[in-house]
Amino acid sequence: MCGIIGVAKKTNTEEVLGMLKRLEYRGYDSFGIATDSVFEKEVGEIKPVQNSECNMAIAHTRWATHGSVTRENAHPHSDCSNKIFLVHNGIISNYQSLKAGLKGHVFKSETDTEVIAHFFEEKLKTMDIKEAVKEFFRAAAGEFAIVLMIKGDSNLYALKRGSPLSLGVTKDGNILASDIYAFSDKTQDAIFFHEDEFAIISKAGYEFYRMYDDLEPQKKEITKVEWSGTVEKKYDHYMIKEIYEQPEAIERLQLSLQSAQKEKLENLKEMIKQSKRTVFVASGTSYHATLLGVYFLNQAGVEAHTMIASEFQNFYLVDKDTLIIAVSQSGETMDVIEALHGMKGKGAKIASFVNVPYSTIQRMSNVSVNIEAGQEICVASTKAFTNQAVGLAYLASLFNGGMDFQKVTNSIKHIISQEQKIKEIAKTLKKKEDMYIIGRGFLYPVAREVALKVKEISYIHAEGMMGGELKHGTLALIEKDTPVIALVNGKTEIVSNAMEIKARGGRIIPFTNSDTTLGDPININAEDELSFALAATVAGQLLTYHIAREKNLPIDKPRNLAKSVTVK
Ligand code: F6R
């Protein structure tokens, strides 16, 4: 994971760290910056360093993989003579064997990254930078986006394999970044690196080379990036801002699906019809959205399946008649990208639903639908989940006649109007260590999603399950006052499951649209399944948010996590 920046233009440390801050969603264990005159790194979130002017800089925000969270392990890393500085996103999986070949070098950290600096130090003794880069591409295994800065040299050197890297072209110089948001306030002109590309970047220009057998010069296209969504913050946390934004995000998506993206949706419908099967691939919250996608497509008579990306190849066989639909907020999740590479090799067609435009997954797809949630900053996904689910339900509705967006937004607004009541419930849950969420049918994915939110934001162990599965084991864990959220949509089976918990002393918190004797409910005012599912999800998001507030937790940046998971 991690976010990297390389700036080849007249700038200052404050500006560079400002750009780095926009990548903090990629990790925030430690940060660091090196310029022609400054070298600072520190554990923790990005903080200002003494401001100074410079002509060149590299910077990094870390999500630890190799080596614990310490100042020594923070980037930039340097060689023995502190001449070569570099930042890296990815993992050099054979770093130990590379290190073993670097005799006499003194290593200061436990990271895989530092090996790269010493590798270049060694190679540059006998060859020029292009030869050294070729050697590195041949020797290194794993994924990397690297920016190298060499003292006394007016160029930055950038290498990409696996991890994302883009270049922002401004009138005063050039900016390298893990993603385009870093320079979104500086330019609309972006260049995306391809696999195994190397670039020499200066204030005055750039040269790109592709590593085939040798480094071959490449012509690169400039993409005019259109920025949507806003990043300004008027609330205490991005999470609550993004929860409130959901009705508006759905309206934006509806408009787009029915106008700008109409043709894309029609193409996707055709692709589904012409495939033998449709299989979703996703991770985390996005996987939960795909469970809803499977449910709605199956309801519409379309055979659909889903599989978690990191285990896809172990549990699913695909062929050229399979249509794969990747679902991802960031469009950069490495598990999804890896799975897609495998499927492309087998001839499968790729479609996607993505929030971040121009992302790797979008660029790998034959057809890609933008879910139009706008930039999501809180690590926990809220509005992106909702728009993924709405987008997938809309796709299903193309097979069985329309859907009513208005009902969905009304149901969500009705939940938001009950925030005070949800806050009171949160107070009663803050000391709990375990929680369960049960649902059946279309409410099973919601149970999973609410449980994930509870774990990551309020640090309470939570399990989201199919109501029918309780009696097959988990019921043994129910004790007096164990909290269980029951997603009750009037069907008798789920009411019976909740009663079974109540009979054993558990405390039921019903999210329901029907009268029950189960307990004081959060009222879901929903006439259809999608509205119910999303209203219940939003109730869960609000509950989680308020539990975390009660516990004074770092809501937007929960410990150990990052928003964009770019490692396997
Ligand atoms: C949880 C969350 C994660 C992501 C997962 C996939 O709130 O945000 O579980 O859903 O890391 O990320 P994307 O959707 O970017 O592929």
Coordinates of C-alpha atoms and ligand atoms in Angstrom, one line a residue:
M1 CA 0.0 0.0 0.0
C2 CA 1.5 3.4 0.8
G3 CA 1.3 6.7 -1.1
I4 CA 4.3 8.1 -3.0
I5 CA 5.0 11.5 -4.5
G6 CA 7.8 12.9 -6.6
V7 CA 7.9 16.6 -7.5
A8 CA 10.1 18.0 -10.3
K9 CA 9.2 21.7 -10.1
K10 CA 9.9 24.7 -7.9
T11 CA 8.0 23.9 -4.8
N12 CA 8.3 23.8 -1.0
T13 CA 7.9 21.2 1.7
E14 CA 4.5 22.5 2.7
E15 CA 3.1 22.1 -0.8
V16 CA 4.6 18.6 -1.1
L17 CA 3.2 17.4 2.2
G18 CA -0.2 18.9 1.1
M19 CA -0.1 16.6 -1.9
L20 CA 1.0 13.7 0.2
K21 CA -1.9 14.3 2.6
R22 CA -4.3 13.5 -0.2
L23 CA -2.8 10.1 -0.4
E24 CA -3.0 9.4 3.4
Y25 CA -6.0 7.1 2.7
R26 CA -3.3 4.7 1.4
G27 CA -1.7 4.4 4.8
Y28 CA -0.8 6.5 7.7
D29 CA 1.7 4.6 9.9
S30 CA 4.5 7.0 9.2
F31 CA 5.6 9.6 6.7
G32 CA 8.7 11.1 5.2
I33 CA 10.1 13.7 2.8
A34 CA 13.4 14.3 1.1
T35 CA 14.2 17.4 -1.0
D36 CA 17.4 18.9 -2.3
S37 CA 18.0 20.2 1.3
V38 CA 15.6 18.5 3.8
F39 CA 15.3 14.9 4.9
E40 CA 12.6 14.3 7.5
K41 CA 10.7 11.2 8.6
E42 CA 8.4 10.5 11.5
V43 CA 6.1 7.9 12.9
G44 CA 2.4 8.8 12.8
E45 CA 0.2 10.9 10.5
I46 CA 1.6 13.6 8.2
K47 CA 2.6 16.7 10.2
P48 CA 4.2 19.9 9.0
V49 CA 8.0 20.0 8.9
Q50 CA 10.0 23.2 8.8
N51 CA 9.0 24.9 5.5
S52 CA 11.7 25.4 2.9
E53 CA 11.9 26.0 -0.8
C54 CA 13.2 23.3 -3.1
N55 CA 13.4 22.3 -6.8
M56 CA 12.7 18.7 -6.3
A57 CA 11.2 16.4 -3.7
I58 CA 10.0 12.9 -2.9
A59 CA 7.6 12.0 -0.1
H60 CA 5.9 8.9 1.3
T61 CA 3.0 7.9 3.6
R62 CA 3.4 4.4 4.8
W63 CA 1.2 1.3 5.5
A64 CA 3.7 -1.1 7.1
T65 CA 4.3 -4.4 5.4
H66 CA 8.0 -5.4 6.0
G67 CA 9.3 -4.0 9.2
S68 CA 7.4 -2.5 12.1
V69 CA 6.2 1.1 12.4
T70 CA 9.4 2.9 13.3
R71 CA 11.3 6.0 12.1
E72 CA 14.0 3.8 10.7
N73 CA 11.5 1.8 8.6
A74 CA 9.7 5.0 7.3
H75 CA 10.5 6.2 3.8
P76 CA 12.4 7.7 2.0
H77 CA 15.2 5.2 2.3
S78 CA 18.7 5.8 1.2
D79 CA 21.9 4.0 0.2
C80 CA 25.1 3.8 2.3
S81 CA 26.4 7.2 1.2
N82 CA 23.0 9.0 1.5
K83 CA 23.2 9.9 -2.2
I84 CA 20.3 7.9 -3.5
F85 CA 16.9 8.5 -1.9
L86 CA 13.8 6.7 -2.8
V87 CA 10.1 6.1 -2.0
H88 CA 8.3 2.9 -2.9
N89 CA 4.8 1.5 -2.9
G90 CA 4.5 -2.3 -3.2
I91 CA 6.5 -5.3 -2.1
I92 CA 9.8 -6.6 -3.4
S93 CA 9.1 -10.2 -2.7
N94 CA 12.7 -11.4 -3.4
Y95 CA 14.4 -8.7 -1.3
Q96 CA 16.2 -11.1 0.9
S97 CA 18.0 -12.8 -2.0
L98 CA 18.8 -9.3 -3.5
K99 CA 20.1 -8.2 -0.1
A100 CA 22.3 -11.3 0.2
G101 CA 24.0 -10.3 -3.1
L102 CA 24.7 -6.8 -1.8
K103 CA 27.9 -7.6 0.1
G104 CA 29.4 -4.9 2.3
H105 CA 26.3 -2.7 2.3
V106 CA 25.1 -1.4 5.6
F107 CA 21.3 -1.6 6.1
K108 CA 19.6 0.8 8.5
S109 CA 16.0 -0.6 8.3
E110 CA 14.1 -3.9 8.2
T111 CA 12.3 -3.0 5.0
D112 CA 12.3 -4.6 1.5
T113 CA 12.5 -1.0 0.1
E114 CA 15.9 -0.1 1.5
V115 CA 17.4 -3.0 -0.6
I116 CA 16.4 -1.0 -3.8
A117 CA 18.6 2.0 -2.8
H118 CA 21.6 -0.3 -2.2
F119 CA 20.9 -2.2 -5.4
F120 CA 21.1 1.1 -7.4
E121 CA 24.1 2.3 -5.4
E122 CA 25.9 -0.9 -6.4
K123 CA 24.9 -0.8 -10.1
L124 CA 25.6 2.9 -10.6
K125 CA 29.2 2.2 -9.7
T126 CA 29.7 0.5 -13.1
M127 CA 26.8 1.5 -15.4
D128 CA 24.4 4.4 -16.2
I129 CA 20.9 4.8 -14.8
K130 CA 19.1 3.2 -17.8
E131 CA 21.3 0.1 -17.6
A132 CA 20.8 0.0 -13.8
V133 CA 17.0 0.3 -14.3
K134 CA 17.0 -2.6 -16.8
E135 CA 19.0 -4.7 -14.3
F136 CA 16.4 -3.9 -11.6
F137 CA 13.4 -4.8 -13.8
R138 CA 15.1 -8.1 -14.5
A139 CA 16.2 -8.8 -10.9
A140 CA 13.2 -7.7 -8.8
A141 CA 10.2 -9.8 -8.1
G142 CA 6.9 -8.4 -6.8
E143 CA 5.2 -5.1 -7.2
F144 CA 6.6 -1.6 -7.2
A145 CA 6.0 2.0 -7.9
I146 CA 9.3 3.7 -7.1
V147 CA 10.6 7.2 -7.4
L148 CA 14.4 7.7 -7.1
M149 CA 16.1 11.0 -6.4
I150 CA 19.9 11.2 -6.7
K151 CA 21.8 14.0 -5.2
G152 CA 23.3 16.4 -7.7
D153 CA 21.0 15.1 -10.5
S154 CA 18.2 17.3 -11.8
N155 CA 16.0 14.3 -12.8
L156 CA 13.7 12.0 -10.9
Y157 CA 13.5 8.4 -12.0
A158 CA 10.2 6.5 -11.8
L159 CA 9.6 2.7 -12.2
K160 CA 6.3 0.9 -12.2
R161 CA 5.3 -2.8 -12.1
G162 CA 2.0 -3.7 -10.4
S163 CA 1.5 -0.7 -8.1
P164 CA -0.2 2.4 -9.6
L165 CA 1.7 5.5 -10.7
S166 CA 0.7 8.5 -12.6
L167 CA 2.2 11.8 -13.8
G168 CA 0.6 15.2 -13.5
V169 CA 1.8 17.6 -16.1
T170 CA 1.6 21.2 -15.0
K171 CA 2.9 24.4 -16.6
D172 CA 5.6 24.8 -14.0
G173 CA 6.9 21.2 -14.0
N174 CA 5.8 17.6 -13.3
I175 CA 4.4 15.6 -10.4
L176 CA 4.5 11.8 -9.9
A177 CA 1.9 10.3 -7.6
S178 CA 0.3 7.0 -6.6
D179 CA -2.9 8.5 -7.7
I180 CA -4.2 11.5 -9.5
Y181 CA -6.0 13.0 -6.5
A182 CA -2.6 14.1 -5.2
F183 CA -2.4 16.7 -7.9
S184 CA -6.1 17.3 -8.6
D185 CA -5.8 21.0 -7.5
K186 CA -2.8 21.6 -9.8
T187 CA -3.6 20.1 -13.2
Q188 CA -6.1 18.2 -15.3
D189 CA -3.4 16.6 -17.5
A190 CA -2.4 13.2 -16.4
I191 CA -0.3 10.4 -17.8
F192 CA -0.8 6.8 -16.6
F193 CA 2.2 4.5 -16.3
H194 CA 1.8 1.0 -18.0
E195 CA 3.3 -2.2 -16.6
D196 CA 7.1 -2.3 -16.6
E197 CA 7.5 1.3 -17.5
F198 CA 10.3 3.6 -16.5
A199 CA 10.3 7.4 -16.8
I200 CA 12.9 10.2 -16.5
I201 CA 11.1 13.2 -15.1
S202 CA 12.5 16.8 -14.9
K203 CA 11.0 20.2 -14.5
A204 CA 11.1 20.7 -18.2
G205 CA 9.7 17.4 -19.4
Y206 CA 9.5 13.6 -19.3
E207 CA 10.7 10.6 -21.3
F208 CA 9.0 7.2 -21.0
Y209 CA 10.5 3.8 -21.7
R210 CA 8.9 0.3 -21.7
M211 CA 10.9 -2.7 -20.5
Y212 CA 10.5 -5.4 -23.2
D213 CA 13.9 -7.1 -23.9
D214 CA 15.4 -3.7 -23.6
L215 CA 14.1 -0.2 -22.6
E216 CA 12.2 1.2 -25.6
P217 CA 11.0 4.8 -25.8
Q218 CA 7.3 5.2 -25.6
K219 CA 4.9 7.9 -26.8
K220 CA 2.4 8.7 -24.0
E221 CA -1.0 10.1 -24.2
I222 CA -2.2 12.9 -21.9
T223 CA -5.6 12.2 -20.4
K224 CA -7.7 15.2 -19.5
V225 CA -9.1 14.3 -16.2
E226 CA -12.5 15.6 -15.1
W227 CA -12.7 16.0 -11.4
S228 CA -16.0 15.3 -9.6
G229 CA -17.0 15.3 -6.0
T230 CA -15.8 17.6 -3.3
V231 CA -13.2 17.1 -0.6
E232 CA -14.0 20.0 1.6
K233 CA -15.0 19.0 5.1
K234 CA -17.8 20.7 7.2
Y235 CA -18.3 17.9 9.7
D236 CA -16.3 16.4 12.6
H237 CA -15.5 13.4 10.5
Y238 CA -15.5 12.5 6.8
M239 CA -17.4 9.3 7.8
I240 CA -20.5 11.2 8.9
K241 CA -20.2 13.6 5.9
E242 CA -20.2 10.7 3.6
I243 CA -23.1 9.0 5.3
Y244 CA -25.2 12.1 4.9
E245 CA -24.2 12.4 1.3
Q246 CA -25.8 9.1 0.3
P247 CA -29.2 10.4 -1.0
E248 CA -27.4 13.0 -3.1
A249 CA -24.9 10.4 -4.4
I250 CA -27.8 8.1 -5.4
E251 CA -29.4 10.9 -7.3
R252 CA -26.2 11.7 -9.1
L253 CA -25.8 8.0 -10.1
Q254 CA -29.4 7.8 -11.3
L255 CA -28.9 10.7 -13.6
S256 CA -25.7 9.3 -15.0
L257 CA -27.0 5.8 -15.5
Q258 CA -30.0 7.1 -17.4
S259 CA -28.1 9.6 -19.5
A260 CA -24.2 9.7 -19.8
Q261 CA -23.8 6.0 -19.0
K262 CA -26.9 4.7 -20.6
E263 CA -25.2 3.1 -23.6
K264 CA -22.6 1.5 -21.4
L265 CA -25.3 -0.2 -19.4
E266 CA -27.0 -1.4 -22.5
N267 CA -23.6 -2.9 -23.7
L268 CA -23.1 -4.6 -20.3
K269 CA -26.6 -6.1 -20.5
E270 CA -25.7 -7.5 -24.0
M271 CA -22.4 -8.9 -22.6
I272 CA -24.3 -10.6 -19.8
K273 CA -26.8 -12.1 -22.3
Q274 CA -24.0 -13.4 -24.5
S275 CA -22.0 -15.0 -21.6
K276 CA -22.6 -18.4 -20.1
R277 CA -22.3 -17.0 -16.6
T278 CA -21.7 -13.7 -14.8
V279 CA -19.2 -13.8 -11.9
F280 CA -18.4 -10.9 -9.6
V281 CA -15.1 -10.4 -8.0
A282 CA -14.4 -7.9 -5.1
S283 CA -13.0 -7.5 -1.6
G284 CA -14.4 -6.3 1.7
T285 CA -17.3 -4.0 1.6
S286 CA -17.4 -4.2 -2.2
Y287 CA -17.8 -7.9 -1.9
H288 CA -20.9 -7.3 0.2
A289 CA -22.3 -5.1 -2.6
T290 CA -21.7 -8.0 -5.1
L291 CA -23.7 -10.3 -2.8
L292 CA -26.6 -7.9 -3.3
G293 CA -25.8 -7.9 -7.1
V294 CA -26.0 -11.7 -7.2
Y295 CA -29.3 -11.6 -5.3
F296 CA -30.9 -9.0 -7.6
L297 CA -29.6 -10.6 -10.8
N298 CA -30.8 -14.0 -9.8
Q299 CA -34.2 -12.5 -8.9
A300 CA -34.2 -11.2 -12.5
G301 CA -33.5 -14.6 -13.9
V302 CA -29.8 -14.0 -14.6
E303 CA -27.4 -16.6 -13.3
A304 CA -24.8 -14.7 -11.3
H305 CA -22.1 -15.7 -8.7
T306 CA -19.5 -13.9 -6.6
M307 CA -16.2 -14.7 -5.1
I308 CA -13.8 -12.8 -2.8
A309 CA -10.9 -11.7 -4.9
S310 CA -8.0 -13.1 -2.8
E311 CA -9.4 -16.6 -3.1
F312 CA -10.9 -16.4 -6.5
Q313 CA -8.5 -18.7 -8.3
N314 CA -8.8 -21.4 -5.6
F315 CA -12.6 -21.5 -5.7
Y316 CA -13.7 -20.5 -9.2
L317 CA -13.1 -21.8 -12.7
V318 CA -13.5 -19.3 -15.5
D319 CA -13.3 -19.6 -19.3
K320 CA -13.8 -17.4 -22.3
D321 CA -17.6 -17.5 -21.9
T322 CA -17.5 -16.1 -18.4
L323 CA -18.2 -12.4 -17.9
I324 CA -16.4 -11.0 -14.9
I325 CA -17.6 -8.0 -13.1
A326 CA -15.1 -6.4 -10.8
V327 CA -16.5 -4.1 -8.1
S328 CA -14.2 -1.7 -6.4
Q329 CA -14.3 1.7 -4.8
S330 CA -10.7 2.5 -5.4
G331 CA -10.2 0.5 -8.6
E332 CA -6.7 -0.3 -7.2
T333 CA -7.3 -3.3 -4.9
M334 CA -4.4 -5.6 -5.6
D335 CA -6.3 -8.8 -4.9
V336 CA -8.9 -7.8 -7.5
I337 CA -6.3 -6.8 -10.0
E338 CA -4.4 -10.1 -9.6
A339 CA -7.7 -12.1 -10.0
L340 CA -8.5 -10.1 -13.2
H341 CA -5.0 -10.7 -14.7
G342 CA -5.6 -14.5 -14.2
M343 CA -9.1 -14.3 -15.8
K344 CA -7.9 -12.2 -18.8
G345 CA -5.4 -14.9 -19.4
K346 CA -8.3 -17.4 -19.7
G347 CA -10.1 -15.2 -22.3
A348 CA -12.9 -14.0 -19.9
K349 CA -14.4 -10.6 -20.6
I350 CA -14.0 -8.0 -17.9
A351 CA -16.5 -5.3 -16.8
S352 CA -16.4 -3.2 -13.7
F353 CA -18.2 -0.9 -11.3
V354 CA -15.6 1.6 -10.0
N355 CA -15.7 4.8 -8.0
V356 CA -12.3 6.2 -8.8
P357 CA -12.1 7.2 -12.5
Y358 CA -9.0 6.3 -14.5
S359 CA -8.0 3.7 -11.9
T360 CA -6.2 0.5 -12.8
I361 CA -9.3 -1.7 -12.7
Q362 CA -11.3 0.7 -14.8
R363 CA -8.5 0.7 -17.4
M364 CA -8.3 -3.1 -17.4
S365 CA -12.1 -3.4 -18.2
N366 CA -13.9 -3.8 -21.5
V367 CA -16.7 -1.8 -20.0
S368 CA -16.6 0.1 -16.8
V369 CA -19.4 1.8 -15.0
N370 CA -18.6 4.8 -12.8
I371 CA -20.6 4.6 -9.6
E372 CA -20.5 8.4 -9.1
A373 CA -20.3 8.3 -5.3
G374 CA -17.7 11.2 -5.4
Q375 CA -14.4 11.1 -3.5
E376 CA -14.7 8.9 -0.4
I377 CA -12.1 9.8 2.2
C378 CA -13.0 8.0 5.4
V379 CA -11.2 4.6 5.3
A380 CA -14.5 2.8 5.9
S381 CA -16.7 2.7 2.8
T382 CA -20.2 4.0 3.1
K383 CA -21.5 6.0 0.1
A384 CA -19.5 3.9 -2.3
F385 CA -21.2 0.7 -1.0
T386 CA -24.6 2.3 -1.4
N387 CA -23.9 3.4 -5.0
Q388 CA -22.3 0.0 -5.9
A389 CA -25.5 -1.7 -4.6
V390 CA -27.7 0.8 -6.5
G391 CA -25.7 0.4 -9.7
L392 CA -25.9 -3.4 -9.5
A393 CA -29.6 -3.4 -8.7
Y394 CA -30.2 -1.1 -11.7
L395 CA -28.3 -3.5 -13.9
A396 CA -30.5 -6.3 -12.7
S397 CA -33.6 -4.1 -13.3
L398 CA -32.7 -3.9 -17.0
F399 CA -33.7 -7.5 -17.2
N400 CA -37.0 -7.3 -15.2
G401 CA -38.3 -3.8 -15.6
G402 CA -37.4 -0.5 -13.9
M403 CA -36.5 0.5 -10.4
D404 CA -37.6 3.3 -8.2
F405 CA -34.6 5.4 -7.1
Q406 CA -36.8 7.8 -5.2
K407 CA -38.0 5.1 -2.8
V408 CA -34.3 4.3 -1.9
T409 CA -33.4 7.9 -1.2
N410 CA -36.6 8.4 0.9
S411 CA -35.8 5.3 3.0
I412 CA -32.3 6.5 3.6
K413 CA -33.5 10.0 4.6
H414 CA -36.0 8.4 7.0
I415 CA -33.1 6.5 8.7
I416 CA -31.0 9.7 8.9
S417 CA -33.9 11.4 10.7
Q418 CA -33.7 8.7 13.4
E419 CA -30.0 9.5 14.2
Q420 CA -30.7 10.7 17.8
K421 CA -32.4 7.4 18.6
I422 CA -29.5 5.5 17.0
K423 CA -27.1 7.6 19.1
E424 CA -28.8 6.5 22.3
I425 CA -28.5 2.8 21.3
A426 CA -24.8 3.4 20.6
K427 CA -24.3 4.6 24.2
T428 CA -25.6 1.2 25.4
L429 CA -23.2 -0.7 23.2
K430 CA -19.9 1.1 23.7
K431 CA -18.6 -1.3 26.4
K432 CA -19.6 -4.5 24.5
E433 CA -16.9 -6.8 23.2
D434 CA -19.0 -8.9 20.8
M435 CA -22.0 -8.3 18.6
Y436 CA -24.0 -10.3 16.1
I437 CA -26.1 -9.1 13.1
I438 CA -28.5 -11.5 11.5
G439 CA -30.4 -11.3 8.2
R440 CA -31.9 -13.6 5.5
G441 CA -32.0 -13.3 1.8
F442 CA -31.2 -9.8 0.6
L443 CA -30.5 -8.8 4.2
Y444 CA -27.7 -11.4 4.6
P445 CA -25.2 -9.1 2.7
V446 CA -26.4 -6.2 4.8
A447 CA -25.7 -8.2 8.0
R448 CA -22.1 -8.9 6.7
E449 CA -21.6 -5.2 5.8
V450 CA -22.9 -3.8 9.1
A451 CA -20.6 -6.3 11.0
L452 CA -17.6 -5.2 9.0
K453 CA -18.3 -1.5 9.8
V454 CA -18.7 -2.3 13.5
K455 CA -15.4 -4.1 13.6
E456 CA -13.3 -1.6 11.7
I457 CA -14.7 1.6 13.1
S458 CA -15.9 0.8 16.7
Y459 CA -13.4 -2.0 17.4
I460 CA -16.1 -4.4 18.6
H461 CA -15.9 -7.9 17.4
A462 CA -18.9 -8.5 15.2
E463 CA -20.3 -11.3 13.1
G464 CA -22.8 -10.8 10.3
M465 CA -24.6 -14.0 9.5
M466 CA -27.5 -15.7 7.8
G467 CA -30.3 -16.0 10.3
G468 CA -30.7 -19.7 9.5
E469 CA -27.1 -20.5 10.4
L470 CA -27.3 -19.4 14.0
K471 CA -28.7 -22.7 15.3
H472 CA -25.8 -24.6 13.6
G473 CA -23.2 -23.3 16.2
T474 CA -23.2 -19.6 16.9
L475 CA -26.2 -19.8 19.2
A476 CA -23.8 -21.2 21.8
L477 CA -22.2 -17.8 22.2
I478 CA -25.4 -16.0 23.1
E479 CA -25.5 -15.0 26.8
K480 CA -27.5 -12.6 28.9
D481 CA -27.5 -9.2 27.1
T482 CA -25.4 -10.2 24.1
P483 CA -26.4 -7.6 21.5
V484 CA -27.9 -8.9 18.3
I485 CA -29.1 -6.7 15.5
A486 CA -31.9 -8.5 13.7
L487 CA -32.8 -7.3 10.2
V488 CA -36.5 -8.2 10.2
N489 CA -38.4 -7.6 7.0
G490 CA -41.7 -9.2 8.2
K491 CA -40.8 -12.8 7.2
T492 CA -41.5 -15.3 10.0
E493 CA -38.3 -17.2 9.8
I494 CA -36.0 -14.3 10.8
V495 CA -38.5 -13.4 13.6
S496 CA -38.2 -17.0 14.8
N497 CA -34.4 -16.7 14.7
A498 CA -34.5 -13.5 16.8
M499 CA -36.9 -15.2 19.2
E500 CA -34.5 -18.0 19.7
I501 CA -31.9 -15.5 20.7
K502 CA -34.2 -13.7 23.0
A503 CA -35.2 -16.9 24.7
R504 CA -31.5 -17.4 25.6
G505 CA -31.2 -13.9 27.2
G506 CA -29.7 -12.1 24.2
R507 CA -30.7 -8.5 23.5
I508 CA -32.4 -8.0 20.2
I509 CA -32.1 -4.6 18.4
P510 CA -34.6 -4.9 15.6
F511 CA -34.1 -2.9 12.3
T512 CA -37.6 -3.5 10.9
N513 CA -40.5 -2.3 8.8
S514 CA -43.0 -4.4 10.6
D515 CA -44.5 -4.5 14.1
T516 CA -42.6 -6.9 16.3
T517 CA -42.4 -7.8 20.0
L518 CA -38.7 -8.2 19.7
G519 CA -37.7 -4.8 21.2
D520 CA -37.7 -1.1 20.5
P521 CA -37.0 -1.0 16.8
I522 CA -35.1 1.3 14.4
N523 CA -37.9 1.8 12.0
I524 CA -37.1 1.0 8.4
N525 CA -39.6 2.7 6.1
A526 CA -39.1 0.7 2.9
E527 CA -41.5 -0.6 0.3
D528 CA -39.0 -2.7 -1.7
E529 CA -36.0 -4.9 -1.0
L530 CA -33.3 -2.5 -2.2
S531 CA -34.7 0.3 -0.1
F532 CA -34.8 -1.9 2.9
A533 CA -31.3 -3.2 2.4
L534 CA -29.8 0.2 2.0
A535 CA -31.8 1.9 4.8
A536 CA -30.7 -0.9 7.2
T537 CA -27.1 -0.5 6.0
V538 CA -27.2 3.2 6.7
A539 CA -28.7 2.6 10.2
G540 CA -25.7 0.3 10.8
Q541 CA -23.3 2.9 9.6
L542 CA -24.8 5.5 11.9
L543 CA -24.8 3.1 14.8
T544 CA -21.1 2.3 14.2
Y545 CA -20.2 5.9 13.9
H546 CA -21.8 6.9 17.2
I547 CA -20.3 3.9 19.1
A548 CA -16.9 5.0 17.8
R549 CA -17.5 8.6 18.9
E550 CA -18.6 7.4 22.4
K551 CA -15.3 5.5 22.5
N552 CA -13.3 8.5 21.2
L553 CA -11.8 6.4 18.4
P554 CA -10.0 7.7 15.3
I555 CA -13.0 7.3 13.1
D556 CA -11.7 8.3 9.6
K557 CA -8.4 6.4 10.0
P558 CA -8.9 3.3 12.1
R559 CA -5.8 1.6 13.3
N560 CA -3.9 -0.8 11.1
L561 CA -6.1 -0.1 8.0
A562 CA -5.8 1.8 4.8
K563 CA -8.3 2.8 2.2
S564 CA -6.6 1.4 -0.9
V565 CA -5.2 -2.0 -0.4
T566 CA -2.5 -2.4 -2.9
V567 CA -0.8 -5.4 -1.5
K568 CA -1.7 -9.1 -1.8
Ligands
F6R1 C1 -14.4 -1.4 4.5 C2 -13.7 -1.2 3.3 C3 -12.9 -2.2 2.6 C4 -12.9 -2.1 1.1 C5 -12.0 -3.2 0.5 C6 -12.0 -3.2 -1.0 O1 -15.1 -0.3 4.9 O2 -13.7 0.0 2.8 O3 -13.3 -3.5 3.1 O4 -14.2 -2.3 0.7 O5 -10.7 -2.9 0.9 O6 -11.7 -1.9 -1.5 P1 -12.1 -1.4 -2.9 O7 -13.6 -1.3 -2.9 O8 -11.4 -0.1 -3.1 O9 -11.7 -2.5 -3.9

